[in-house]
């Protein structure tokens, strides 16, 4: 590179992908602004204990802690990196059609949902989105009861603040994420009654055992899963396939869960129901990528069997000029793949040589990660017959408490069959979460019930929001404040010398 | 049983707790510095604190700021996600409800009442 003026890359999200991206962009000579809504980098995967816990051994809760810790320190201490914790991107303003470059970032800095946050804008040379994903949970009778948690919530509470969600916990759903969640609960002293994988052994085995050489390339990931599996064995926790929780029951909170055997299409085998006492239930059926910001930036999506993801080229470029994407928003493939994608994206966005040998290795690693993602999707699909466990009164939209019967009525009414009309009639997706939780489910159920793909935007619709994060009117009215060239930075806490 | 904090004495992380106290609808709840408001509430034995439109109880669901089930009012700031907000000693938390019986009518200028929108 002969450019003398370093490029300025804004990286949104400081999980495995974003942190790797920042590291690589700095390595390419760029100036980096690293933005995350949390107080500390790490994302969900490397969720750290709060500094105030003064933990002597944070590494004991983390797979791959030392590599993460080295990278975190290197990035945060780098003279060309500005770290903006507790910062949310509440809007992206696209450039005028005749202008090139990425959108302008509108930021809010300060405690989550606080009234006194400050407003800032940022105009980088490149925008790199690495905002990750959250649990996708299919509705079932009783899933709105207190004591039903997403698997991610249980893990975040156990790893991030040492709170266990219950003493007799059932972990259910589909995917390899069930294992670390169960292991985190066991480590924190919960009893886990069972881990229930909804897909039958035949489906899981087909995904995992095809082309075994791809698994070898993801040795880090399979080794990690082996550690969790051994924790389950040690605690004699049964791992059952082809079975899931179809109902949570209790008076004002979870007291028992009903599980049932499933056929490969996730239809319930009649008579196979089994009731277990539980004070907590942790569920995940996969992950939803957080697509609000990619869509606000205008990035094209690609549709896969596992849902829509941001489309990227070989260098992690999206369809928009100077907008890059990495990590779970491009496909659910786990931390090693997210790191490789982040590194490719950061290097290219930072102005690094696309032909450098190091980036060629990273692309290979990224491609192996993508193959791994396809394998995961094949091994842990959502069975088409899952709505069979819904009842007319089952809540579908948690915010508005819209039930299945209301959705059916709205979808089957010829006058209101348009998804938008149905949405207004049922209020599904119009509550505080703005369809983040029920959006994909409502879209899927609507399409099935009415046979009508939703306005040409069947799946992307739920993620389109003019304001990506809640902002208060007072904050909107205040003029943006200048962002310090280098925000005040507190040096990362020293690691224990033991 | 309810959610609880791993006792510091048996915690493999070797953490050192600094206690803090918040109030929830006037009742004291004890936590430790660094916890989220949701973590303090859960470990203090409260599994639910908000009410949905039907009056049904809600607490933490997603734990990472996506579902908005855990909203609370903190020191007069409304609609704060308890799972995302770090607890500060002395925080006054007020629970919220969307139950229609408790929803006051809109104010004269047409803005929503003080309950959740």
PDB file of N, CA and C in Angstrom, chain A residues 257-290:
ATOM      1  N   UNK A 257     -42.259 -29.339  33.168  1.00  0.00           N
ATOM      2  CA  UNK A 257     -42.197 -29.267  31.709  1.00  0.00           C
ATOM      3  C   UNK A 257     -42.641 -30.603  31.124  1.00  0.00           C
ATOM      4  N   UNK A 258     -43.332 -30.520  29.989  1.00  0.00           N
ATOM      5  CA  UNK A 258     -43.797 -31.720  29.299  1.00  0.00           C
ATOM      6  C   UNK A 258     -42.934 -31.896  28.058  1.00  0.00           C
ATOM      7  N   UNK A 259     -42.275 -33.039  27.975  1.00  0.00           N
ATOM      8  CA  UNK A 259     -41.498 -33.310  26.767  1.00  0.00           C
ATOM      9  C   UNK A 259     -42.183 -34.429  25.992  1.00  0.00           C
ATOM     10  N   UNK A 260     -41.846 -34.528  24.718  1.00  0.00           N
ATOM     11  CA  UNK A 260     -42.445 -35.576  23.887  1.00  0.00           C
ATOM     12  C   UNK A 260     -41.445 -35.999  22.830  1.00  0.00           C
ATOM     13  N   UNK A 261     -41.618 -37.218  22.342  1.00  0.00           N
ATOM     14  CA  UNK A 261     -40.792 -37.720  21.256  1.00  0.00           C
ATOM     15  C   UNK A 261     -41.253 -37.068  19.955  1.00  0.00           C
ATOM     16  N   UNK A 262     -40.302 -36.747  19.092  1.00  0.00           N
ATOM     17  CA  UNK A 262     -40.616 -36.118  17.814  1.00  0.00           C
ATOM     18  C   UNK A 262     -40.202 -37.034  16.676  1.00  0.00           C
ATOM     19  N   UNK A 263     -40.989 -36.961  15.601  1.00  0.00           N
ATOM     20  CA  UNK A 263     -40.562 -37.608  14.354  1.00  0.00           C
ATOM     21  C   UNK A 263     -39.544 -36.679  13.682  1.00  0.00           C
ATOM     22  N   UNK A 264     -38.876 -37.156  12.620  1.00  0.00           N
ATOM     23  CA  UNK A 264     -37.859 -36.302  11.986  1.00  0.00           C
ATOM     24  C   UNK A 264     -38.400 -34.938  11.537  1.00  0.00           C
ATOM     25  N   UNK A 265     -39.710 -34.859  11.221  1.00  0.00           N
ATOM     26  CA  UNK A 265     -40.260 -33.556  10.811  1.00  0.00           C
ATOM     27  C   UNK A 265     -40.758 -32.741  12.008  1.00  0.00           C
ATOM     28  N   UNK A 266     -40.448 -33.199  13.208  1.00  0.00           N
ATOM     29  CA  UNK A 266     -40.831 -32.553  14.471  1.00  0.00           C
ATOM     30  C   UNK A 266     -42.326 -32.656  14.759  1.00  0.00           C
ATOM     31  N   UNK A 267     -43.029 -33.610  14.119  1.00  0.00           N
ATOM     32  CA  UNK A 267     -44.395 -33.868  14.568  1.00  0.00           C
ATOM     33  C   UNK A 267     -44.294 -34.700  15.849  1.00  0.00           C
ATOM     34  N   UNK A 268     -45.234 -34.445  16.775  1.00  0.00           N
ATOM     35  CA  UNK A 268     -45.191 -35.075  18.086  1.00  0.00           C
ATOM     36  C   UNK A 268     -45.725 -36.507  17.981  1.00  0.00           C
ATOM     37  N   UNK A 269     -44.994 -37.459  18.573  1.00  0.00           N
ATOM     38  CA  UNK A 269     -45.462 -38.840  18.612  1.00  0.00           C
ATOM     39  C   UNK A 269     -46.497 -38.948  19.734  1.00  0.00           C
ATOM     40  N   UNK A 270     -47.778 -39.230  19.387  1.00  0.00           N
ATOM     41  CA  UNK A 270     -48.819 -39.250  20.418  1.00  0.00           C
ATOM     42  C   UNK A 270     -48.500 -40.297  21.486  1.00  0.00           C
ATOM     43  N   UNK A 271     -48.795 -39.949  22.729  1.00  0.00           N
ATOM     44  CA  UNK A 271     -48.582 -40.892  23.821  1.00  0.00           C
ATOM     45  C   UNK A 271     -47.163 -40.915  24.360  1.00  0.00           C
ATOM     46  N   UNK A 272     -46.262 -40.125  23.757  1.00  0.00           N
ATOM     47  CA  UNK A 272     -44.861 -40.155  24.206  1.00  0.00           C
ATOM     48  C   UNK A 272     -44.567 -39.052  25.218  1.00  0.00           C
ATOM     49  N   UNK A 273     -45.617 -38.325  25.655  1.00  0.00           N
ATOM     50  CA  UNK A 273     -45.409 -37.192  26.566  1.00  0.00           C
ATOM     51  C   UNK A 273     -44.896 -37.663  27.920  1.00  0.00           C
ATOM     52  N   UNK A 274     -44.026 -36.846  28.483  1.00  0.00           N
ATOM     53  CA  UNK A 274     -43.428 -37.171  29.770  1.00  0.00           C
ATOM     54  C   UNK A 274     -43.313 -35.864  30.560  1.00  0.00           C
ATOM     55  N   UNK A 275     -43.758 -35.860  31.806  1.00  0.00           N
ATOM     56  CA  UNK A 275     -43.752 -34.638  32.613  1.00  0.00           C
ATOM     57  C   UNK A 275     -42.630 -34.704  33.652  1.00  0.00           C
ATOM     58  N   UNK A 276     -41.853 -33.624  33.736  1.00  0.00           N
ATOM     59  CA  UNK A 276     -40.722 -33.557  34.677  1.00  0.00           C
ATOM     60  C   UNK A 276     -40.850 -32.285  35.508  1.00  0.00           C
ATOM     61  N   UNK A 277     -40.562 -32.371  36.797  1.00  0.00           N
ATOM     62  CA  UNK A 277     -40.522 -31.165  37.622  1.00  0.00           C
ATOM     63  C   UNK A 277     -39.319 -30.331  37.199  1.00  0.00           C
ATOM     64  N   UNK A 278     -39.507 -29.017  37.131  1.00  0.00           N
ATOM     65  CA  UNK A 278     -38.405 -28.126  36.745  1.00  0.00           C
ATOM     66  C   UNK A 278     -38.664 -26.746  37.322  1.00  0.00           C
ATOM     67  N   UNK A 279     -37.622 -26.067  37.789  1.00  0.00           N
ATOM     68  CA  UNK A 279     -37.811 -24.670  38.193  1.00  0.00           C
ATOM     69  C   UNK A 279     -37.254 -23.714  37.144  1.00  0.00           C
ATOM     70  N   UNK A 280     -36.658 -24.269  36.105  1.00  0.00           N
ATOM     71  CA  UNK A 280     -36.231 -23.428  34.988  1.00  0.00           C
ATOM     72  C   UNK A 280     -36.135 -24.278  33.735  1.00  0.00           C
ATOM     73  N   UNK A 281     -36.420 -23.637  32.616  1.00  0.00           N
ATOM     74  CA  UNK A 281     -36.333 -24.293  31.312  1.00  0.00           C
ATOM     75  C   UNK A 281     -35.545 -23.364  30.400  1.00  0.00           C
ATOM     76  N   UNK A 282     -34.518 -23.898  29.755  1.00  0.00           N
ATOM     77  CA  UNK A 282     -33.692 -23.093  28.847  1.00  0.00           C
ATOM     78  C   UNK A 282     -33.873 -23.629  27.431  1.00  0.00           C
ATOM     79  N   UNK A 283     -34.245 -22.755  26.503  1.00  0.00           N
ATOM     80  CA  UNK A 283     -34.619 -23.190  25.166  1.00  0.00           C
ATOM     81  C   UNK A 283     -33.883 -22.413  24.084  1.00  0.00           C
ATOM     82  N   UNK A 284     -33.488 -23.102  23.043  1.00  0.00           N
ATOM     83  CA  UNK A 284     -33.025 -22.446  21.824  1.00  0.00           C
ATOM     84  C   UNK A 284     -33.275 -23.375  20.639  1.00  0.00           C
ATOM     85  N   UNK A 285     -33.766 -22.814  19.535  1.00  0.00           N
ATOM     86  CA  UNK A 285     -33.974 -23.617  18.331  1.00  0.00           C
ATOM     87  C   UNK A 285     -33.054 -23.168  17.206  1.00  0.00           C
ATOM     88  N   UNK A 286     -32.027 -22.434  17.557  1.00  0.00           N
ATOM     89  CA  UNK A 286     -31.106 -21.919  16.548  1.00  0.00           C
ATOM     90  C   UNK A 286     -30.853 -20.450  16.823  1.00  0.00           C
ATOM     91  N   UNK A 287     -30.350 -19.734  15.826  1.00  0.00           N
ATOM     92  CA  UNK A 287     -30.030 -18.322  16.030  1.00  0.00           C
ATOM     93  C   UNK A 287     -30.638 -17.454  14.938  1.00  0.00           C
ATOM     94  N   UNK A 288     -31.045 -16.245  15.323  1.00  0.00           N
ATOM     95  CA  UNK A 288     -31.476 -15.232  14.360  1.00  0.00           C
ATOM     96  C   UNK A 288     -30.370 -14.196  14.253  1.00  0.00           C
ATOM     97  N   UNK A 289     -29.882 -13.939  13.038  1.00  0.00           N
ATOM     98  CA  UNK A 289     -28.886 -12.876  12.889  1.00  0.00           C
ATOM     99  C   UNK A 289     -29.531 -11.515  13.182  1.00  0.00           C
ATOM    100  N   UNK A 290     -28.779 -10.586  13.748  1.00  0.00           N
ATOM    101  CA  UNK A 290     -29.321  -9.253  14.041  1.00  0.00           C
ATOM    102  C   UNK A 290     -29.162  -8.403  12.781  1.00  0.00           C
TER     103      UNK A 290
END
